[in-house]
Amino acid sequence: ARGQGSESDKHNVFYDEYLAVMDMTAEFYLSTVERIFKEREIAQNEFTVHGKKVDIGKITNVAVMTVEGANDDISAPGQCVAALDLCTGVPANKKTQHLEPGAGHYGIFAGKLARIILDAMYQFLGLLDVNGTVLEINRAALEGAGIDLDDVVGKPFWEARWWAVSEDSRHRVRSMVEQARNGDFVRCDVEVFGDLQGKKTIFVDFSLTPIRDDAGRVAFLLPEGRNITEKIAIEAELTRKNGELQLAL
């Protein structure tokens, strides 16, 4: 009441964090309001950078997930979901959305909610540093391998349980990390321990995406994996039946 709140006061702690990201210039802020919200350049797929059009339909080789807060009174639910329709180059099975109950505009990516959203995703997802050291992994991937987050955080990604199928798998992933840290998007179909608490293998469509900072340097690596075991089984069965048909002819 007398203006002598401590450094640990919840009010001060919140605003120290909140204002830490408010270092944008007035020009940038006003330009964002004008172009994104008033002129709706992104919504109409007419956004340009340095005079060149950014065609959202050209996005093809990544999965897209929109995240919204049910109590967001600034960007109301429905605005982000609309972005999925703009991604015409991304197949439907690589698009998903998540509406977080009770989350507002700021809280959607703050603190525990970020972990909740990450864990809400059904596919393998994580975050590595440029050397391939694990920073975050979502619950689906951890439970599939029968491990805890503490078992992998701070350790090389390729040493985790998923890749214990063979030494070739470990070497392959380590090689992919090297490629990704050099700026390349890399992808493969691979067998991993990912079911029944790490006792059963599955096949995943696995990729590593380099995440760049404002200077264009690779700052993080984004590992993603989608279970394609059923697809592989169907393809194998079709191959078998085609072989039998050829023999019959």
Tab-separated table of C-alpha atoms in Angstrom:
chain	number	residue	atom	x	y	z
A	1	ALA	CA	0.000	0.000	0.000
A	2	ARG	CA	2.961	2.304	0.628
A	3	GLY	CA	4.700	1.463	-2.624
A	4	GLN	CA	7.278	-0.756	-0.990
A	5	GLY	CA	6.460	-4.106	-2.582
A	6	SER	CA	9.347	-6.549	-2.569
A	7	GLU	CA	11.089	-7.867	-5.674
A	8	SER	CA	9.296	-11.187	-5.109
A	9	ASP	CA	5.849	-9.573	-4.888
A	10	LYS	CA	3.561	-11.385	-7.352
A	11	HIS	CA	2.482	-8.107	-8.960
A	12	ASN	CA	6.075	-7.060	-9.618
A	13	VAL	CA	7.116	-10.518	-10.783
A	14	PHE	CA	4.285	-10.587	-13.334
A	15	TYR	CA	5.055	-7.159	-14.780
A	16	ASP	CA	8.796	-7.790	-14.861
A	17	GLU	CA	8.074	-10.747	-17.129
A	18	TYR	CA	5.272	-9.087	-19.081
A	19	LEU	CA	7.177	-5.898	-19.850
A	20	ALA	CA	10.399	-7.751	-20.713
A	21	VAL	CA	9.028	-8.443	-24.185
A	22	MET	CA	7.656	-4.933	-24.723
A	23	ASP	CA	10.784	-3.515	-26.326
A	24	MET	CA	9.315	-3.106	-29.825
A	25	THR	CA	9.334	0.312	-31.444
A	26	ALA	CA	6.157	2.360	-31.752
A	27	GLU	CA	6.487	2.215	-35.530
A	28	PHE	CA	6.544	-1.577	-35.536
A	29	TYR	CA	3.555	-1.812	-33.200
A	30	LEU	CA	1.450	0.639	-35.215
A	31	SER	CA	2.418	-1.069	-38.469
A	32	THR	CA	1.300	-4.412	-37.040
A	33	VAL	CA	-2.070	-2.994	-35.985
A	34	GLU	CA	-2.570	-1.350	-39.374
A	35	ARG	CA	-1.467	-4.199	-41.613
A	36	ILE	CA	-2.492	-7.305	-39.672
A	37	PHE	CA	-5.670	-6.216	-37.907
A	38	LYS	CA	-7.090	-3.325	-39.952
A	39	GLU	CA	-5.998	-4.138	-43.504
A	40	ARG	CA	-6.104	-7.917	-42.808
A	41	GLU	CA	-3.121	-8.627	-45.048
A	42	ILE	CA	-2.461	-12.090	-43.611
A	43	ALA	CA	-6.142	-13.043	-43.474
A	44	GLN	CA	-6.402	-12.231	-47.188
A	45	ASN	CA	-3.012	-13.792	-48.003
A	46	GLU	CA	-1.706	-10.448	-49.244
A	47	PHE	CA	1.127	-9.958	-46.749
A	48	THR	CA	4.395	-8.637	-48.180
A	49	VAL	CA	7.938	-8.249	-46.858
A	50	HIS	CA	10.267	-5.779	-48.581
A	51	GLY	CA	7.890	-5.675	-51.510
A	52	LYS	CA	7.716	-9.444	-51.990
A	53	LYS	CA	4.499	-11.361	-51.372
A	54	VAL	CA	4.525	-14.012	-48.656
A	55	ASP	CA	2.347	-16.790	-50.058
A	56	ILE	CA	1.115	-18.871	-47.122
A	57	GLY	CA	-0.089	-21.493	-49.577
A	58	LYS	CA	3.548	-22.308	-50.348
A	59	ILE	CA	3.996	-23.888	-46.895
A	60	THR	CA	4.160	-27.614	-47.606
A	61	ASN	CA	6.640	-29.628	-45.538
A	62	VAL	CA	5.707	-28.899	-41.921
A	63	ALA	CA	2.772	-29.602	-39.632
A	64	VAL	CA	0.632	-26.631	-38.548
A	65	MET	CA	-1.109	-26.286	-35.196
A	66	THR	CA	-3.155	-23.291	-34.054
A	67	VAL	CA	-3.476	-22.568	-30.335
A	68	GLU	CA	-6.127	-20.304	-28.825
A	69	GLY	CA	-7.268	-19.331	-25.344
A	70	ALA	CA	-10.956	-19.800	-24.613
A	71	ASN	CA	-10.960	-16.557	-22.578
A	72	ASP	CA	-8.845	-14.492	-24.979
A	73	ASP	CA	-10.590	-11.102	-25.204
A	74	ILE	CA	-8.014	-9.626	-27.618
A	75	SER	CA	-7.666	-12.323	-30.272
A	76	ALA	CA	-10.969	-14.136	-29.822
A	77	PRO	CA	-11.195	-17.886	-30.549
A	78	GLY	CA	-11.692	-18.577	-34.227
A	79	GLN	CA	-9.147	-16.111	-35.602
A	80	CYS	CA	-6.179	-18.473	-35.419
A	81	VAL	CA	-8.152	-21.485	-36.636
A	82	ALA	CA	-8.909	-19.547	-39.820
A	83	ALA	CA	-5.181	-19.653	-40.603
A	84	LEU	CA	-5.426	-23.377	-41.307
A	85	ASP	CA	-7.534	-22.680	-44.394
A	86	LEU	CA	-4.800	-20.385	-45.713
A	87	CYS	CA	-2.273	-23.242	-45.586
A	88	THR	CA	-3.556	-24.826	-48.788
A	89	GLY	CA	-0.263	-26.643	-49.366
A	90	VAL	CA	-0.393	-28.558	-46.080
A	91	PRO	CA	-2.387	-31.829	-46.111
A	92	ALA	CA	-5.345	-32.111	-43.739
A	93	ASN	CA	-3.647	-34.802	-41.618
A	94	LYS	CA	-0.903	-32.295	-40.762
A	95	LYS	CA	-3.273	-29.604	-39.512
A	96	THR	CA	-4.707	-29.453	-36.018
A	97	GLN	CA	-6.066	-26.941	-33.520
A	98	HIS	CA	-6.187	-26.607	-29.739
A	99	LEU	CA	-8.483	-24.439	-27.605
A	100	GLU	CA	-7.175	-24.129	-24.040
A	101	PRO	CA	-9.972	-23.743	-21.448
A	102	GLY	CA	-9.519	-20.846	-19.042
A	103	ALA	CA	-6.578	-19.277	-20.869
A	104	GLY	CA	-6.494	-15.605	-21.797
A	105	HIS	CA	-4.422	-13.664	-24.309
A	106	TYR	CA	-1.222	-13.503	-22.264
A	107	GLY	CA	-1.584	-16.749	-20.353
A	108	ILE	CA	-1.846	-18.974	-23.416
A	109	PHE	CA	1.943	-19.253	-23.750
A	110	ALA	CA	2.991	-18.345	-20.214
A	111	GLY	CA	4.206	-20.712	-17.547
A	112	LYS	CA	2.321	-23.952	-16.980
A	113	LEU	CA	-0.066	-23.438	-19.901
A	114	ALA	CA	2.785	-23.795	-22.389
A	115	ARG	CA	3.499	-27.215	-20.908
A	116	ILE	CA	-0.202	-28.115	-20.990
A	117	ILE	CA	-0.472	-27.248	-24.667
A	118	LEU	CA	2.687	-29.129	-25.553
A	119	ASP	CA	1.408	-32.205	-23.739
A	120	ALA	CA	-1.998	-31.930	-25.406
A	121	MET	CA	-0.438	-32.780	-28.754
A	122	TYR	CA	-0.806	-36.422	-29.733
A	123	GLN	CA	2.305	-36.593	-31.885
A	124	PHE	CA	5.983	-36.658	-30.920
A	125	LEU	CA	7.203	-33.087	-30.371
A	126	GLY	CA	10.142	-31.496	-28.603
A	127	LEU	CA	12.837	-28.836	-28.612
A	128	LEU	CA	16.605	-29.264	-28.867
A	129	ASP	CA	19.491	-26.842	-28.761
A	130	VAL	CA	21.776	-26.621	-31.800
A	131	ASN	CA	23.988	-29.406	-30.457
A	132	GLY	CA	21.077	-31.826	-30.185
A	133	THR	CA	20.715	-31.552	-26.414
A	134	VAL	CA	17.132	-32.096	-25.231
A	135	LEU	CA	15.366	-29.027	-23.806
A	136	GLU	CA	11.722	-30.140	-23.951
A	137	ILE	CA	9.766	-33.241	-24.995
A	138	ASN	CA	5.995	-33.640	-24.863
A	139	ARG	CA	4.123	-36.207	-22.818
A	140	ALA	CA	3.047	-38.415	-25.743
A	141	ALA	CA	6.659	-39.040	-26.728
A	142	LEU	CA	7.771	-39.640	-23.138
A	143	GLU	CA	4.967	-42.050	-22.316
A	144	GLY	CA	5.464	-43.952	-25.546
A	145	ALA	CA	9.080	-44.629	-24.606
A	146	GLY	CA	8.352	-45.269	-20.925
A	147	ILE	CA	10.590	-42.460	-19.687
A	148	ASP	CA	10.340	-39.202	-17.710
A	149	LEU	CA	11.364	-35.731	-18.832
A	150	ASP	CA	14.238	-35.774	-16.311
A	151	ASP	CA	15.629	-38.850	-18.065
A	152	VAL	CA	16.330	-36.925	-21.272
A	153	VAL	CA	16.616	-33.195	-20.528
A	154	GLY	CA	20.206	-31.984	-20.814
A	155	LYS	CA	21.301	-35.120	-22.664
A	156	PRO	CA	21.997	-35.869	-26.356
A	157	PHE	CA	18.759	-36.587	-28.195
A	158	TRP	CA	20.139	-39.655	-29.986
A	159	GLU	CA	20.974	-41.372	-26.678
A	160	ALA	CA	17.310	-41.512	-25.582
A	161	ARG	CA	15.204	-44.668	-25.428
A	162	TRP	CA	13.423	-44.030	-28.743
A	163	TRP	CA	16.568	-44.716	-30.730
A	164	ALA	CA	17.717	-47.818	-28.819
A	165	VAL	CA	16.316	-49.974	-31.618
A	166	SER	CA	19.823	-50.121	-33.110
A	167	GLU	CA	23.133	-48.290	-33.265
A	168	ASP	CA	22.293	-47.420	-36.869
A	169	SER	CA	19.249	-45.516	-35.614
A	170	ARG	CA	21.361	-43.539	-33.155
A	171	HIS	CA	23.955	-42.702	-35.823
A	172	ARG	CA	21.226	-41.732	-38.255
A	173	VAL	CA	19.600	-39.291	-35.829
A	174	ARG	CA	22.955	-37.828	-34.836
A	175	SER	CA	23.707	-37.239	-38.516
A	176	MET	CA	20.307	-35.576	-38.951
A	177	VAL	CA	21.086	-33.248	-36.034
A	178	GLU	CA	24.309	-32.198	-37.787
A	179	GLN	CA	22.392	-31.447	-40.989
A	180	ALA	CA	19.664	-29.515	-39.178
A	181	ARG	CA	22.117	-27.383	-37.192
A	182	ASN	CA	23.571	-26.344	-40.559
A	183	GLY	CA	20.174	-25.073	-41.605
A	184	ASP	CA	18.701	-28.038	-43.484
A	185	PHE	CA	15.229	-29.466	-42.944
A	186	VAL	CA	15.670	-33.257	-42.676
A	187	ARG	CA	13.106	-36.030	-42.644
A	188	CYS	CA	12.879	-39.827	-42.705
A	189	ASP	CA	10.697	-42.801	-41.812
A	190	VAL	CA	12.247	-44.652	-38.890
A	191	GLU	CA	11.476	-47.379	-36.349
A	192	VAL	CA	11.541	-46.286	-32.691
A	193	PHE	CA	10.547	-47.535	-29.252
A	194	GLY	CA	7.305	-45.595	-28.958
A	195	ASP	CA	4.537	-47.783	-27.575
A	196	LEU	CA	3.685	-49.810	-24.463
A	197	GLN	CA	6.050	-47.765	-22.281
A	198	GLY	CA	9.003	-48.344	-24.574
A	199	LYS	CA	8.515	-52.103	-24.940
A	200	LYS	CA	7.120	-52.011	-28.474
A	201	THR	CA	8.427	-50.356	-31.611
A	202	ILE	CA	6.448	-48.198	-34.012
A	203	PHE	CA	7.292	-46.465	-37.274
A	204	VAL	CA	7.264	-42.669	-37.333
A	205	ASP	CA	7.539	-40.008	-39.995
A	206	PHE	CA	10.344	-38.120	-38.231
A	207	SER	CA	11.711	-34.674	-39.046
A	208	LEU	CA	14.066	-32.036	-37.655
A	209	THR	CA	13.367	-28.388	-38.439
A	210	PRO	CA	15.976	-25.666	-37.777
A	211	ILE	CA	14.553	-22.662	-35.877
A	212	ARG	CA	16.372	-19.404	-36.622
A	213	ASP	CA	16.808	-16.290	-34.491
A	214	ASP	CA	16.340	-12.701	-35.675
A	215	ALA	CA	19.857	-12.689	-37.116
A	216	GLY	CA	19.153	-15.751	-39.251
A	217	ARG	CA	21.307	-18.104	-37.186
A	218	VAL	CA	20.010	-21.545	-36.230
A	219	ALA	CA	19.077	-21.260	-32.539
A	220	PHE	CA	17.046	-24.409	-31.888
A	221	LEU	CA	16.023	-27.666	-33.534
A	222	LEU	CA	12.413	-28.835	-33.592
A	223	PRO	CA	11.964	-32.642	-33.644
A	224	GLU	CA	8.567	-33.952	-34.768
A	225	GLY	CA	7.287	-37.467	-35.251
A	226	ARG	CA	3.977	-38.835	-36.529
A	227	ASN	CA	3.011	-42.467	-36.010
A	228	ILE	CA	2.742	-44.130	-39.439
A	229	THR	CA	2.812	-47.765	-38.267
A	230	GLU	CA	-0.646	-48.457	-39.670
A	231	LYS	CA	0.260	-46.844	-42.986
A	232	ILE	CA	3.432	-48.970	-43.252
A	233	ALA	CA	1.436	-52.125	-42.457
A	234	ILE	CA	-1.160	-51.312	-45.141
A	235	GLU	CA	1.544	-50.653	-47.710
A	236	ALA	CA	3.259	-53.937	-46.841
A	237	GLU	CA	-0.029	-55.836	-47.193
A	238	LEU	CA	-0.699	-54.227	-50.576
A	239	THR	CA	2.794	-55.157	-51.725
A	240	ARG	CA	2.225	-58.752	-50.590
A	241	LYS	CA	-1.112	-59.014	-52.368
A	242	ASN	CA	0.292	-57.488	-55.545
A	243	GLY	CA	3.082	-60.055	-55.427
A	244	GLU	CA	0.577	-62.886	-55.070
A	245	LEU	CA	-1.447	-61.488	-57.962
A	246	GLN	CA	1.611	-61.329	-60.195
A	247	LEU	CA	2.422	-64.967	-59.373
A	248	ALA	CA	-1.150	-65.994	-60.161
A	249	LEU	CA	-0.947	-64.327	-63.550
